[in-house]
Structures are given as C-alpha cells and as structure tokens.
mmCIF file of C-alpha atoms in Angstrom:
data_model
loop_
_atom_site.group_PDB
_atom_site.id
_atom_site.type_symbol
_atom_site.label_atom_id
_atom_site.label_comp_id
_atom_site.label_asym_id
_atom_site.label_seq_id
_atom_site.Cartn_x
_atom_site.Cartn_y
_atom_site.Cartn_z
ATOM 1 C CA UNK T 1 110.130 53.826 46.319
ATOM 2 C CA UNK T 2 111.608 56.821 48.906
ATOM 3 C CA UNK T 3 112.735 60.089 48.199
ATOM 4 C CA UNK T 4 114.948 59.736 51.654
ATOM 5 C CA UNK T 5 118.103 59.754 51.640
ATOM 6 C CA UNK T 6 118.845 57.866 54.619
ATOM 7 C CA UNK T 7 116.197 54.873 53.523
ATOM 8 C CA UNK T 8 118.273 51.829 51.341
ATOM 9 C CA UNK T 9 116.831 51.381 47.838
ATOM 10 C CA UNK T 10 114.784 48.162 47.922
ATOM 11 C CA UNK T 11 116.790 45.954 45.525
ATOM 12 C CA UNK T 12 114.441 43.776 44.410
ATOM 13 C CA UNK T 13 113.101 46.873 43.144
ATOM 14 C CA UNK T 14 115.804 47.999 41.481
ATOM 15 C CA UNK T 15 116.562 44.948 39.615
ATOM 16 C CA UNK T 16 113.313 45.281 38.306
ATOM 17 C CA UNK T 17 113.984 48.362 36.827
ATOM 18 C CA UNK T 18 116.819 47.654 35.798
ATOM 19 C CA UNK T 19 115.373 44.037 33.459
ATOM 20 C CA UNK T 20 112.674 47.189 32.581
ATOM 21 C CA UNK T 21 115.367 49.393 30.751
ATOM 22 C CA UNK T 22 117.469 46.317 29.762
ATOM 23 C CA UNK T 23 114.208 45.202 28.076
ATOM 24 C CA UNK T 24 113.389 48.385 26.217
ATOM 25 C CA UNK T 25 116.719 49.819 25.811
ATOM 26 C CA UNK T 26 117.322 46.330 23.591
ATOM 27 C CA UNK T 27 114.154 47.033 22.183
ATOM 28 C CA UNK T 28 114.159 50.488 21.402
ATOM 29 C CA UNK T 29 117.593 49.920 19.610
ATOM 30 C CA UNK T 30 118.043 47.268 17.704
ATOM 31 C CA UNK T 31 113.473 46.276 17.556
ATOM 32 C CA UNK T 32 112.439 49.609 16.104
ATOM 33 C CA UNK T 33 111.203 48.107 13.406
ATOM 34 C CA UNK T 34 108.803 45.547 11.576
ATOM 35 C CA UNK T 35 111.998 44.579 9.828
ATOM 36 C CA UNK T 36 114.184 44.075 12.385
ATOM 37 C CA UNK T 37 111.486 42.671 14.494
ATOM 38 C CA UNK T 38 110.949 39.990 12.648
ATOM 39 C CA UNK T 39 114.169 38.328 14.013
ATOM 40 C CA UNK T 40 112.104 37.374 17.448
ATOM 41 C CA UNK T 41 109.503 34.729 17.411
ATOM 42 C CA UNK T 42 106.623 37.264 18.875
ATOM 43 C CA UNK T 43 107.526 40.591 16.057
ATOM 44 C CA UNK T 44 105.399 43.089 18.519
ATOM 45 C CA UNK T 45 106.928 42.363 21.695
ATOM 46 C CA UNK T 46 110.554 41.567 22.963
ATOM 47 C CA UNK T 47 110.174 39.284 25.808
ATOM 48 C CA UNK T 48 113.914 38.836 27.848
ATOM 49 C CA UNK T 49 115.117 35.684 26.146
ATOM 50 C CA UNK T 50 114.405 37.199 22.807
ATOM 51 C CA UNK T 51 116.135 40.107 23.746
ATOM 52 C CA UNK T 52 119.399 37.920 24.893
ATOM 53 C CA UNK T 53 119.551 35.666 21.773
ATOM 54 C CA UNK T 54 119.255 39.894 19.700
ATOM 55 C CA UNK T 55 122.716 41.107 21.364
ATOM 56 C CA UNK T 56 124.133 37.619 21.222
ATOM 57 C CA UNK T 57 123.477 36.719 17.118
ATOM 58 C CA UNK T 58 123.868 40.817 16.931
ATOM 59 C CA UNK T 59 127.684 40.217 18.995
ATOM 60 C CA UNK T 60 128.158 37.295 17.154
ATOM 61 C CA UNK T 61 127.857 38.051 13.346
ATOM 62 C CA UNK T 62 124.230 35.328 13.789
ATOM 63 C CA UNK T 63 122.376 38.579 12.896
ATOM 64 C CA UNK T 64 123.330 41.221 10.723
ATOM 65 C CA UNK T 65 122.074 44.835 11.189
ATOM 66 C CA UNK T 66 120.307 46.985 9.579
ATOM 67 C CA UNK T 67 120.895 49.873 7.279
ATOM 68 C CA UNK T 68 121.306 52.979 10.036
ATOM 69 C CA UNK T 69 120.629 49.792 13.860
ATOM 70 C CA UNK T 70 122.918 51.187 15.617
ATOM 71 C CA UNK T 71 126.036 48.277 16.767
ATOM 72 C CA UNK T 72 126.158 46.562 19.837
ATOM 73 C CA UNK T 73 127.499 48.328 22.116
ATOM 74 C CA UNK T 74 128.933 48.014 25.856
ATOM 75 C CA UNK T 75 125.081 49.394 27.623
ATOM 76 C CA UNK T 76 123.718 46.184 25.099
ATOM 77 C CA UNK T 77 125.636 43.596 26.708
ATOM 78 C CA UNK T 78 125.079 44.873 30.030
ATOM 79 C CA UNK T 79 120.983 44.704 29.426
ATOM 80 C CA UNK T 80 121.575 41.814 27.936
ATOM 81 C CA UNK T 81 123.081 39.939 31.107
ATOM 82 C CA UNK T 82 120.808 41.844 33.433
ATOM 83 C CA UNK T 83 117.897 39.633 32.035
ATOM 84 C CA UNK T 84 119.873 36.604 31.375
ATOM 85 C CA UNK T 85 117.998 35.584 34.819
ATOM 86 C CA UNK T 86 114.434 36.840 33.562
ATOM 87 C CA UNK T 87 115.369 34.463 29.983
ATOM 88 C CA UNK T 88 116.337 31.889 32.467
ATOM 89 C CA UNK T 89 113.341 31.472 34.316
ATOM 90 C CA UNK T 90 110.962 31.346 31.857
ATOM 91 C CA UNK T 91 112.746 28.726 30.668
ATOM 92 C CA UNK T 92 112.197 27.251 34.052
ATOM 93 C CA UNK T 93 108.938 27.647 33.725
ATOM 94 C CA UNK T 94 108.421 26.249 30.282
ATOM 95 C CA UNK T 95 110.622 22.972 31.209
ATOM 96 C CA UNK T 96 108.547 22.699 34.704
ATOM 97 C CA UNK T 97 105.209 23.011 32.387
ATOM 98 C CA UNK T 98 105.980 20.630 29.977
ATOM 99 C CA UNK T 99 107.485 17.700 32.109
ATOM 100 C CA UNK T 100 104.651 18.163 33.947
ATOM 101 C CA UNK T 101 102.236 18.132 30.423
ATOM 102 C CA UNK T 102 104.381 14.933 29.395
ATOM 103 C CA UNK T 103 102.955 13.342 33.153
ATOM 104 C CA UNK T 104 99.644 14.091 31.933
ATOM 105 C CA UNK T 105 99.849 12.853 28.507
ATOM 106 C CA UNK T 106 101.272 9.429 29.948
ATOM 107 C CA UNK T 107 104.892 9.552 29.561
ATOM 108 C CA UNK T 108 106.744 7.555 31.654
ATOM 109 C CA UNK T 109 110.076 9.086 33.719
ATOM 110 C CA UNK T 110 112.360 7.007 31.825
ATOM 111 C CA UNK T 111 110.363 8.725 29.149
ATOM 112 C CA UNK T 112 110.837 12.501 30.430
ATOM 113 C CA UNK T 113 114.784 11.360 31.625
ATOM 114 C CA UNK T 114 115.583 10.477 27.731
ATOM 115 C CA UNK T 115 114.243 13.542 26.314
ATOM 116 C CA UNK T 116 116.114 15.342 28.958
ATOM 117 C CA UNK T 117 119.095 13.272 28.143
ATOM 118 C CA UNK T 118 119.579 12.406 31.467
ATOM 119 C CA UNK T 119 120.061 8.301 32.858
ATOM 120 C CA UNK T 120 117.791 7.800 34.595
ATOM 121 C CA UNK T 121 114.135 8.132 35.879
ATOM 122 C CA UNK T 122 115.028 8.917 39.434
ATOM 123 C CA UNK T 123 117.552 12.473 37.810
ATOM 124 C CA UNK T 124 113.995 13.326 35.857
ATOM 125 C CA UNK T 125 111.435 13.727 38.146
ATOM 126 C CA UNK T 126 114.788 15.756 40.645
ATOM 127 C CA UNK T 127 115.356 17.607 38.106
ATOM 128 C CA UNK T 128 111.631 18.821 38.287
ATOM 129 C CA UNK T 129 111.861 19.639 41.972
ATOM 130 C CA UNK T 130 114.527 21.847 40.801
ATOM 131 C CA UNK T 131 112.818 23.566 38.609
ATOM 132 C CA UNK T 132 110.123 23.490 40.506
ATOM 133 C CA UNK T 133 111.192 25.091 44.033
ATOM 134 C CA UNK T 134 113.113 27.514 41.289
ATOM 135 C CA UNK T 135 109.917 28.893 40.356
ATOM 136 C CA UNK T 136 108.319 31.561 42.253
ATOM 137 C CA UNK T 137 104.776 31.283 42.024
ATOM 138 C CA UNK T 138 104.893 27.623 41.207
ATOM 139 C CA UNK T 139 102.476 26.219 44.034
ATOM 140 C CA UNK T 140 99.786 28.896 43.129
ATOM 141 C CA UNK T 141 99.762 27.758 39.298
ATOM 142 C CA UNK T 142 99.208 24.128 40.526
ATOM 143 C CA UNK T 143 103.179 22.944 39.740
ATOM 144 C CA UNK T 144 103.818 20.344 41.763
ATOM 145 C CA UNK T 145 106.523 21.287 44.609
ATOM 146 C CA UNK T 146 108.006 17.397 44.418
ATOM 147 C CA UNK T 147 106.973 15.233 41.869
ATOM 148 C CA UNK T 148 104.429 12.204 42.388
ATOM 149 C CA UNK T 149 107.350 8.941 43.440
ATOM 150 C CA UNK T 150 105.816 6.887 40.015
ATOM 151 C CA UNK T 151 107.943 3.437 41.282
ATOM 152 C CA UNK T 152 110.493 3.399 38.929
ATOM 153 C CA UNK T 153 109.324 1.280 36.246
ATOM 154 C CA UNK T 154 106.802 3.944 34.995
#
C-alpha cells in the first residue's frame, strides 16, 4: 500500500482488508463471550462460514442474541456478504478434498455422483474439475487439475 494519492489502490489488498474487517466486526459484536462463541463450530475462532451463518441465523431468529448483544445492523449484513466468497471457497475446498478422498478410498464416480445428488458419473467428474479450477492453489496442494478419466463403470 502506498500513500501516493495518484497510485490506484490494489483491489486484492482492499478486498483482503475488507474481509478481515468484516470477520473482526462480526466476531466483536456477535461472538464476544463464551456463550456467543458456543454457537460456533470452533468456539475460539470465528471462521468466515461461521460468521456468515451467525449473521443469517440472528437475522432469521434461528439464533437468539445474548443479553446486551447489539442487534444485527446493515454493516453486519454487509460484513457477512463480504465474507460469502471466502465461505464459498472454504466449502469448495472441503468438497474437492472429500471427492478426492472418496476416490482414494475406492468410491466409484457413480457412488460419488449419487452422494452429491448428481445424475451421472460424468457430472461428478466435471464437478471436481470445476472445483479444482476455482481453488487458488490447487496445484500446490496436489489437487488434480482434471480428475482421472475412469471408465463409466468405475
């Protein structure tokens, strides 16, 4: 980041700062004490998907605010929306990893397609290919760029 007013801001750095600020805002306002953090999967750290879920649950009434907890405001909603791409990326990574591990454990593409609610083994292979393409460092983590071209009966 530069202080030069004539240098355009880096959109990636600005998005990262905004995502951090969004996560901090929701954690500070709605996960500040033990009772509030108990609503999360991991009570010590608020993950992006948990922050989004928390705001959605508070808005819908599925989670009740603690005594003295501020109500969800427009900035909280904007913060949750800011975190959606990160939450989606987390789920994409989990899904790609689970599919890869399922293949490693001997599940057929047909079984994986069934589990994902897809109609064909080809659709499951294509799903993994699309997920792998979206993951930023899939190659560095050893995730396949394209799934194996197993015969349809496998």
